[in-house]
Short mmCIF file of C-alpha atoms and ligand atoms in Angstrom, two decimals:
data_model
loop_
_atom_site.label_atom_id
_atom_site.label_comp_id
_atom_site.label_asym_id
_atom_site.label_seq_id
_atom_site.Cartn_x
_atom_site.Cartn_y
_atom_site.Cartn_z
CA MET A 1 -28.11 33.99 22.71
CA ARG A 2 -29.18 35.57 19.48
CA PRO A 3 -29.86 32.87 16.88
CA ILE A 4 -27.32 32.89 14.06
CA ALA A 5 -28.86 33.52 10.66
CA LEU A 6 -28.83 30.56 8.28
CA PRO A 7 -26.61 32.25 5.67
CA VAL A 8 -24.01 32.94 8.38
CA LEU A 9 -24.18 29.29 9.49
CA LEU A 10 -23.65 28.17 5.91
CA LEU A 11 -20.65 30.46 5.70
CA LEU A 12 -19.31 29.06 8.96
CA ALA A 13 -19.88 25.40 8.03
CA PRO A 14 -16.64 24.85 6.07
CA ALA A 15 -14.64 26.60 8.79
CA LEU A 16 -16.28 24.43 11.47
CA ALA A 17 -15.56 21.28 9.45
CA LEU A 18 -11.95 22.36 9.13
CA ALA A 19 -11.75 23.00 12.86
CA ALA A 20 -13.03 19.47 13.52
CA ASP A 21 -10.43 18.10 11.07
CA ARG A 22 -7.77 19.76 13.10
CA ASN A 23 -8.94 18.37 16.40
CA PRO A 24 -5.86 18.96 18.55
CA SER A 25 -6.50 15.96 20.77
CA ALA A 26 -6.68 13.54 17.80
CA ARG A 27 -3.55 15.16 16.42
CA ALA A 28 -1.82 14.65 19.78
CA LEU A 29 -2.61 10.93 19.71
CA ALA A 30 -1.37 10.58 16.11
CA ASP A 31 1.77 12.45 17.17
CA ASP A 32 2.42 10.26 20.17
CA ALA A 33 1.50 6.89 18.63
CA VAL A 34 3.75 5.03 16.20
CA VAL A 35 1.98 5.64 12.89
CA VAL A 36 2.93 3.23 10.10
CA ASP A 37 1.54 3.40 6.57
CA THR A 38 2.52 0.31 4.56
CA HIS A 39 1.82 1.64 1.09
CA ILE A 40 2.85 5.00 -0.36
CA ASP A 41 3.70 5.17 -4.06
CA ALA A 42 6.06 8.16 -3.90
CA PRO A 43 9.15 6.49 -5.49
CA SER A 44 7.62 5.57 -8.87
CA GLU A 45 6.02 9.04 -9.02
CA LEU A 46 9.48 10.56 -8.42
CA LEU A 47 10.87 8.70 -11.42
CA LYS A 48 8.04 10.01 -13.58
CA SER A 49 8.40 13.58 -12.36
CA TRP A 50 10.94 14.59 -9.72
CA ARG A 51 10.06 16.65 -6.67
CA ASP A 52 11.88 17.53 -3.45
CA LEU A 53 9.66 15.72 -0.93
CA GLY A 54 11.56 17.26 1.97
CA ALA A 55 9.66 20.48 1.21
CA ALA A 56 5.93 21.11 0.82
CA THR A 57 4.78 19.42 -2.42
CA PRO A 58 1.08 20.16 -2.82
CA ASP A 59 0.64 18.13 -5.99
CA ARG A 60 1.72 14.94 -4.20
CA GLU A 61 0.17 13.12 -1.24
CA PHE A 62 3.39 12.45 0.69
CA ASP A 63 5.92 15.06 1.73
CA TYR A 64 7.86 15.75 4.91
CA PRO A 65 5.84 18.71 6.25
CA ARG A 66 2.51 16.90 5.87
CA ALA A 67 3.93 13.61 7.19
CA ARG A 68 4.87 15.51 10.36
CA GLN A 69 1.50 17.21 10.48
CA GLY A 70 -0.25 13.83 10.24
CA GLY A 71 2.01 12.15 12.80
CA LEU A 72 3.36 9.64 10.27
CA ASP A 73 6.47 7.86 11.61
CA VAL A 74 7.16 4.93 9.27
CA ALA A 75 6.24 5.32 5.61
CA PHE A 76 6.67 2.21 3.50
CA MET A 77 7.84 3.49 0.14
CA SER A 78 6.43 1.28 -2.60
CA ILE A 79 9.11 0.07 -4.99
CA TYR A 80 6.59 -0.54 -7.74
CA THR A 81 7.17 -2.09 -11.13
CA SER A 82 4.41 -2.85 -13.58
CA PRO A 83 3.75 -5.99 -15.63
CA GLU A 84 4.79 -3.83 -18.61
CA ASP A 85 8.21 -3.23 -16.99
CA ASP A 86 8.41 -6.99 -16.43
CA ALA A 87 7.58 -7.76 -20.07
CA ALA A 88 10.14 -5.19 -21.26
CA GLY A 89 12.84 -6.67 -19.02
CA THR A 90 13.32 -3.37 -17.18
CA ALA A 91 11.71 -4.19 -13.80
CA ARG A 92 14.96 -4.86 -11.94
CA GLN A 93 16.60 -1.71 -13.27
CA LYS A 94 13.57 0.37 -12.34
CA ALA A 95 13.37 -1.09 -8.83
CA HIS A 96 16.99 -0.12 -8.18
CA MET A 97 16.34 3.40 -9.49
CA GLU A 98 13.34 3.81 -7.18
CA ILE A 99 15.43 2.69 -4.20
CA ASP A 100 18.11 5.18 -5.31
CA ALA A 101 15.40 7.88 -5.34
CA VAL A 102 14.49 7.03 -1.73
CA GLU A 103 18.15 7.09 -0.69
CA ALA A 104 18.56 10.44 -2.44
CA MET A 105 15.70 11.84 -0.35
CA VAL A 106 17.58 10.78 2.77
CA GLY A 107 20.88 12.09 1.42
CA ARG A 108 19.33 15.47 0.68
CA HIS A 109 17.61 15.71 4.08
CA PRO A 110 19.38 13.52 6.64
CA ASP A 111 17.72 15.57 9.39
CA LYS A 112 14.22 14.82 8.02
CA PHE A 113 14.36 11.28 6.66
CA ALA A 114 16.15 7.99 7.36
CA VAL A 115 15.76 4.53 5.86
CA ILE A 116 14.63 1.98 8.43
CA ALA A 117 15.50 -1.64 7.70
CA GLU A 118 15.17 -3.18 11.16
CA PRO A 119 12.28 -2.48 13.54
CA ARG A 120 14.66 -2.40 16.52
CA ASP A 121 16.29 0.73 15.02
CA TYR A 122 13.04 2.69 15.28
CA ALA A 123 13.74 4.78 18.41
CA ARG A 124 17.31 5.64 17.41
CA LEU A 125 16.47 6.70 13.85
CA HIS A 126 13.29 8.53 14.82
CA GLN A 127 15.16 10.97 17.07
CA GLY A 128 14.75 14.58 16.06
CA GLY A 129 11.41 13.91 14.35
CA ARG A 130 12.71 12.09 11.30
CA VAL A 131 10.14 10.40 9.10
CA LEU A 132 11.40 6.87 8.59
CA LEU A 133 11.26 5.35 5.13
CA ALA A 134 10.89 1.59 4.89
CA LEU A 135 10.94 -0.26 1.59
CA GLY A 136 8.20 -2.52 0.28
CA MET A 137 8.49 -3.97 -3.21
CA GLU A 138 5.21 -4.07 -5.13
CA ASN A 139 5.45 -6.86 -7.70
CA GLY A 140 8.10 -9.57 -7.44
CA ALA A 141 9.05 -8.99 -11.10
CA PRO A 142 12.51 -7.52 -10.25
CA ILE A 143 13.49 -10.92 -8.78
CA GLY A 144 13.15 -12.43 -12.28
CA ASP A 145 13.76 -16.15 -11.98
CA ASP A 146 16.79 -15.70 -9.73
CA LEU A 147 16.30 -16.44 -6.02
CA SER A 148 19.61 -14.76 -5.16
CA GLN A 149 18.00 -11.41 -6.09
CA LEU A 150 16.03 -11.64 -2.84
CA GLN A 151 19.27 -11.25 -0.91
CA VAL A 152 20.29 -8.37 -3.19
CA PHE A 153 17.08 -6.46 -2.51
CA HIS A 154 17.12 -7.40 1.18
CA ASP A 155 20.60 -5.86 1.34
CA ARG A 156 19.12 -2.68 -0.17
CA GLY A 157 16.48 -2.60 2.57
CA VAL A 158 13.39 -4.23 1.04
CA ARG A 159 11.30 -5.63 3.90
CA TYR A 160 8.13 -6.77 2.18
CA ILE A 161 7.36 -8.01 -1.31
CA THR A 162 3.90 -8.00 -2.89
CA LEU A 163 4.40 -11.17 -4.90
CA ALA A 164 2.47 -10.10 -8.02
CA HIS A 165 0.69 -7.01 -9.33
CA SER A 166 -2.11 -6.79 -11.90
CA HIS A 167 -0.91 -9.69 -14.06
CA SER A 168 0.14 -13.16 -13.04
CA ASN A 169 3.94 -13.39 -13.02
CA ARG A 170 6.64 -16.04 -12.46
CA ILE A 171 5.78 -16.18 -8.77
CA ALA A 172 1.99 -16.12 -8.44
CA ASP A 173 -1.37 -15.36 -10.05
CA GLY A 174 -2.77 -11.85 -9.60
CA SER A 175 -6.36 -11.02 -8.70
CA TYR A 176 -7.03 -8.88 -11.79
CA SER A 177 -5.42 -11.31 -14.19
CA LEU A 178 -7.44 -13.04 -16.89
CA ASP A 179 -4.77 -15.76 -17.05
CA ARG A 180 -4.20 -17.98 -14.02
CA PRO A 181 -1.27 -20.11 -15.12
CA TRP A 182 -0.39 -21.36 -11.63
CA HIS A 183 -3.71 -21.58 -9.79
CA GLY A 184 -1.88 -20.07 -6.87
CA LEU A 185 1.87 -19.91 -6.31
CA SER A 186 4.19 -21.29 -8.99
CA PRO A 187 6.79 -23.88 -7.92
CA PHE A 188 9.32 -20.99 -8.09
CA GLY A 189 6.91 -18.86 -6.03
CA GLU A 190 6.97 -21.46 -3.25
CA LYS A 191 10.76 -21.18 -3.17
CA VAL A 192 10.49 -17.36 -3.15
CA VAL A 193 8.22 -17.46 -0.08
CA ALA A 194 10.58 -19.88 1.72
CA GLU A 195 13.59 -17.65 0.98
CA MET A 196 11.69 -14.52 2.06
CA ASN A 197 10.88 -16.28 5.34
CA ARG A 198 14.56 -17.09 5.80
CA LEU A 199 15.71 -13.54 5.04
CA GLY A 200 13.03 -11.96 7.22
CA ILE A 201 11.16 -10.25 4.36
CA MET A 202 7.41 -10.00 4.97
CA VAL A 203 5.23 -11.75 2.38
CA ASP A 204 2.51 -9.39 1.12
CA VAL A 205 -0.66 -10.94 -0.31
CA SER A 206 -2.31 -7.74 -1.57
CA HIS A 207 -3.10 -7.99 -5.30
CA LEU A 208 -2.97 -11.81 -5.29
CA SER A 209 -5.69 -14.17 -6.46
CA ASP A 210 -7.53 -16.14 -3.77
CA GLU A 211 -5.71 -19.31 -4.76
CA SER A 212 -2.37 -17.50 -4.41
CA VAL A 213 -3.27 -16.19 -0.95
CA GLU A 214 -4.28 -19.71 0.11
CA ASP A 215 -0.94 -21.06 -1.14
CA VAL A 216 1.05 -18.33 0.63
CA LEU A 217 -0.75 -19.08 3.89
CA ARG A 218 0.04 -22.78 3.43
CA VAL A 219 3.73 -22.27 2.56
CA SER A 220 4.81 -19.30 4.70
CA LYS A 221 6.37 -20.17 8.04
CA THR A 222 6.04 -16.58 9.27
CA PRO A 223 3.03 -14.22 9.63
CA VAL A 224 1.95 -12.56 6.36
CA ILE A 225 0.60 -9.11 5.64
CA ALA A 226 -1.82 -7.55 3.18
CA SER A 227 -0.03 -4.21 2.71
CA HIS A 228 -2.97 -2.35 1.11
CA SER A 229 -6.25 -4.22 0.84
CA GLY A 230 -9.89 -3.66 1.59
CA LEU A 231 -12.46 -6.20 2.66
CA ARG A 232 -14.59 -7.90 0.02
CA HIS A 233 -17.57 -7.71 2.37
CA PHE A 234 -18.01 -4.11 1.14
CA THR A 235 -17.18 -4.81 -2.52
CA PRO A 236 -18.81 -8.12 -3.54
CA ASP A 237 -16.94 -10.18 -6.17
CA PHE A 238 -13.92 -7.84 -6.05
CA GLU A 239 -11.10 -10.38 -5.70
CA ARG A 240 -8.52 -7.62 -5.11
CA ASN A 241 -10.08 -7.18 -1.63
CA LEU A 242 -9.86 -9.96 0.94
CA SER A 243 -12.69 -12.35 1.67
CA ASP A 244 -13.61 -12.74 5.34
CA GLU A 245 -12.29 -16.28 5.23
CA LEU A 246 -8.83 -15.33 3.91
CA ALA A 247 -8.57 -12.29 6.19
CA LYS A 248 -9.32 -14.56 9.16
CA LYS A 249 -6.60 -16.99 8.07
CA ILE A 250 -4.09 -14.12 7.85
CA ALA A 251 -5.01 -13.07 11.39
CA LYS A 252 -4.90 -16.65 12.68
CA GLY A 253 -1.34 -16.91 11.40
CA GLY A 254 -0.43 -13.81 13.40
CA GLY A 255 -0.46 -11.45 10.43
CA VAL A 256 -2.12 -8.11 9.75
CA VAL A 257 -4.54 -6.67 7.19
CA GLN A 258 -3.62 -3.07 6.32
CA ILE A 259 -6.81 -1.31 5.24
CA THR A 260 -6.39 0.79 2.11
CA PHE A 261 -8.03 4.18 1.45
CA GLY A 262 -8.45 4.48 -2.34
CA SER A 263 -12.01 5.08 -3.57
CA GLY A 264 -11.60 2.26 -6.09
CA PHE A 265 -11.22 -0.22 -3.21
CA ILE A 266 -13.72 0.94 -0.61
CA ASP A 267 -16.75 1.62 -2.82
CA ALA A 268 -18.61 -1.27 -4.47
CA ALA A 269 -19.34 0.46 -7.79
CA ALA A 270 -15.83 1.89 -8.04
CA ALA A 271 -14.33 -1.53 -7.24
CA ALA A 272 -16.31 -3.14 -10.06
CA ASP A 273 -14.92 -0.42 -12.32
CA THR A 274 -11.37 -1.11 -11.08
CA THR A 275 -11.72 -4.76 -12.11
CA ALA A 276 -13.16 -3.73 -15.49
CA TYR A 277 -10.20 -1.38 -15.99
CA PHE A 278 -7.58 -4.09 -15.51
CA ARG A 279 -9.50 -6.59 -17.65
CA GLU A 280 -9.91 -4.05 -20.48
CA LEU A 281 -6.30 -2.97 -20.11
CA ALA A 282 -5.16 -6.57 -20.63
CA ARG A 283 -7.35 -6.82 -23.75
CA PHE A 284 -6.04 -3.48 -25.04
CA GLN A 285 -2.43 -4.55 -24.52
CA ARG A 286 -3.01 -7.83 -26.33
CA ALA A 287 -4.60 -6.00 -29.28
CA GLN A 288 -1.79 -3.44 -29.21
CA THR A 289 0.88 -6.17 -29.41
CA GLU A 290 -0.91 -7.87 -32.32
CA ALA A 291 -1.36 -4.58 -34.19
CA LYS A 292 2.32 -3.71 -33.70
CA ALA A 293 3.30 -7.12 -35.08
CA ARG A 294 1.26 -6.28 -38.21
CA GLY A 295 3.19 -3.02 -38.49
CA GLU A 296 0.14 -0.86 -37.73
CA THR A 297 0.34 2.38 -35.76
CA VAL A 298 -1.50 2.02 -32.46
CA GLN A 299 -2.92 4.16 -29.67
CA SER A 300 -0.41 4.67 -26.84
CA LEU A 301 -1.08 3.24 -23.39
CA GLU A 302 -1.08 6.80 -21.98
CA ASP A 303 -3.81 7.89 -24.42
CA TRP A 304 -5.85 4.76 -23.72
CA ASP A 305 -5.50 5.37 -19.96
CA ALA A 306 -6.53 9.01 -20.25
CA ALA A 307 -9.62 8.08 -22.30
CA TRP A 308 -10.58 5.44 -19.73
CA ASP A 309 -10.23 7.89 -16.82
CA LYS A 310 -12.40 10.43 -18.62
CA ALA A 311 -15.13 7.88 -19.29
CA HIS A 312 -14.97 6.39 -15.76
CA PRO A 313 -14.75 9.12 -13.13
CA LYS A 314 -14.37 7.74 -9.59
CA PRO A 315 -17.35 8.42 -7.34
CA PRO A 316 -16.80 10.67 -4.33
CA THR A 317 -16.15 8.65 -1.15
CA LYS A 318 -16.12 9.47 2.54
CA LEU A 319 -13.81 8.99 5.48
CA SER A 320 -16.64 7.02 7.13
CA GLN A 321 -16.23 4.30 4.48
CA VAL A 322 -12.64 3.71 5.62
CA VAL A 323 -13.83 3.78 9.24
CA ASP A 324 -16.45 1.14 8.35
CA GLN A 325 -13.70 -1.06 6.86
CA VAL A 326 -11.48 -0.67 9.94
CA ASP A 327 -14.44 -1.30 12.26
CA TYR A 328 -15.53 -4.40 10.36
CA ALA A 329 -11.93 -5.69 10.27
CA ILE A 330 -11.49 -5.23 14.03
CA LYS A 331 -14.74 -7.08 14.72
CA LEU A 332 -13.82 -9.88 12.30
CA LEU A 333 -10.11 -10.27 13.09
CA GLY A 334 -9.56 -8.72 16.49
CA GLU A 335 -7.79 -5.47 17.24
CA ASP A 336 -4.31 -7.04 16.93
CA HIS A 337 -4.62 -7.77 13.21
CA VAL A 338 -5.64 -4.51 11.55
CA GLY A 339 -3.53 -1.61 10.26
CA LEU A 340 -3.33 1.05 7.54
CA GLY A 341 -1.92 1.03 4.00
CA SER A 342 -3.21 4.16 2.28
CA ASP A 343 -1.96 3.83 -1.33
CA PHE A 344 -1.26 7.60 -1.29
CA ASP A 345 0.35 8.72 -4.58
CA GLY A 346 -0.92 5.48 -6.17
CA VAL A 347 -4.59 6.09 -6.96
CA SER A 348 -4.49 9.33 -9.00
CA GLY A 349 -6.06 11.30 -6.15
CA ALA A 350 -9.20 9.13 -5.97
CA LEU A 351 -9.39 9.23 -2.17
CA PRO A 352 -12.13 9.81 0.41
CA GLU A 353 -13.01 13.27 1.64
CA GLY A 354 -10.91 13.88 4.76
CA LEU A 355 -8.19 11.37 3.83
CA LYS A 356 -6.43 13.15 1.00
CA SER A 357 -2.79 13.03 2.13
CA VAL A 358 -0.40 11.98 4.89
CA ALA A 359 -1.54 15.06 6.85
CA ASP A 360 -4.92 13.42 7.47
CA TYR A 361 -4.37 10.44 9.81
CA PRO A 362 -5.67 12.55 12.75
CA ASN A 363 -9.06 12.72 10.97
CA LEU A 364 -9.17 8.93 11.04
CA VAL A 365 -8.15 8.93 14.72
CA GLN A 366 -10.97 11.35 15.50
CA ALA A 367 -13.51 9.28 13.57
CA LEU A 368 -12.44 6.04 15.31
CA ARG A 369 -12.77 7.73 18.70
CA GLU A 370 -16.24 8.95 17.74
CA HIS A 371 -17.01 5.36 16.81
CA GLY A 372 -16.22 4.42 20.40
CA TYR A 373 -12.74 2.97 20.04
CA ALA A 374 -10.32 3.36 22.92
CA ASP A 375 -6.96 5.03 22.29
CA ALA A 376 -5.17 1.75 23.08
CA THR A 377 -6.97 0.05 20.19
CA ILE A 378 -6.40 2.99 17.85
CA ARG A 379 -2.66 2.88 18.60
CA LYS A 380 -2.55 -0.76 17.52
CA VAL A 381 -4.28 0.04 14.22
CA LEU A 382 -2.10 3.10 13.60
CA GLY A 383 1.10 1.10 13.67
CA ALA A 384 1.79 -1.07 16.73
CA ASN A 385 0.33 -4.16 15.01
CA LEU A 386 2.51 -3.79 11.93
CA MET A 387 5.64 -3.19 14.04
CA ARG A 388 4.82 -6.38 16.01
CA VAL A 389 4.47 -8.45 12.82
CA TRP A 390 7.63 -6.97 11.29
CA THR A 391 9.57 -7.75 14.47
CA ALA A 392 8.19 -11.32 14.51
CA VAL A 393 9.08 -11.93 10.83
CA ASP A 394 12.56 -10.52 11.43
CA ALA A 395 13.09 -12.77 14.48
CA ALA A 396 11.67 -15.84 12.73
CA GLY A 397 14.04 -15.24 9.82
CA ALA A 398 17.00 -15.10 12.18
CA LYS A 399 15.88 -18.41 13.70
CA LEU A 400 15.48 -20.04 10.27
CA ARG A 401 18.99 -18.89 9.42
CA GLY A 402 20.23 -20.66 12.53
CA GLY A 403 20.58 -17.69 14.81
CA SER A 404 22.71 -15.63 12.42
CA ARG A 405 21.55 -12.12 11.64
ZN1 ZN B 501 -1.21 -1.69 -5.37
#
């Protein structure tokens, strides 16, 4: 065979890489397996700037055509509210509006989407290739100090709650927070966990401080999840990611750690920057509040954010870094306790090469196969583990309620 000239090879290289990305056999496995992603931030993005996610939406990371391309079956829509929403008293209102936005997606495209609230409805709802939308609430702020709100949001379909976000709240301390008023769960937070157990809502420990995770593991009677977390092994001192010890406790309790994709969580330098961001943000907000009280005009949060992003570009990351996390997690926890929670639409596009949207799960499948993992193991990571935990939490809730559904 005539050797191919180097310039031609260089020209071919991107095409060859693309061909590998579209490995039909990896795509077939992603298609056939139940693929569950426990963290996609589409709803809060919709409130900021509406799109029709039933059609191709290139400036977002989740839409129907790419979900189908990637083999995604159950997409947990993050019902996210910020500590700022909490402070302003608007978190509950916003959470309802985000759920309305999800329901509107289904209403607009009943042939493409359905809300899934019970794991046993999977096969029925999935017929015809629908992408199923499950609801996970990120930040327990919408509950306020009213336990009965858990029933309200359960009735609307919420099936996991991340107890706190970047600040400590009424329920628990957060991992980025400078203030740790509770040193774990608050007394109210313990009641929240007990009521979530009873209702069959999964308790999510992502974003929590170590002390909070410890408390959740002590109080929860049902398996817990980390909906979108990395492992601290790769990002020393980054409390937002799970220590080996806490990850092992989650697994021992029957739960699952859903590995997240964002560059700010899988890369040590970027993770240190993520912590610095939230610490500086808290300081900025404090200064902003004080300046406002003095009647001074102050820089807006948006402007401050934009300046920070400009001064702190995220380093490029690779698919192999996510594979390393999954591999380490499987070795540490066993193949029954690892899953995926991308954080698509939640990290301003700071994602590894090859994992840029919901079209890309087959790339991860291919990489895990190349790493030597059997398809049976890959299927567990793709979604079977999460479906098992969800089913167990649902059943345990029914038992705690005395057999009533
Ligand atoms: Zn998050």
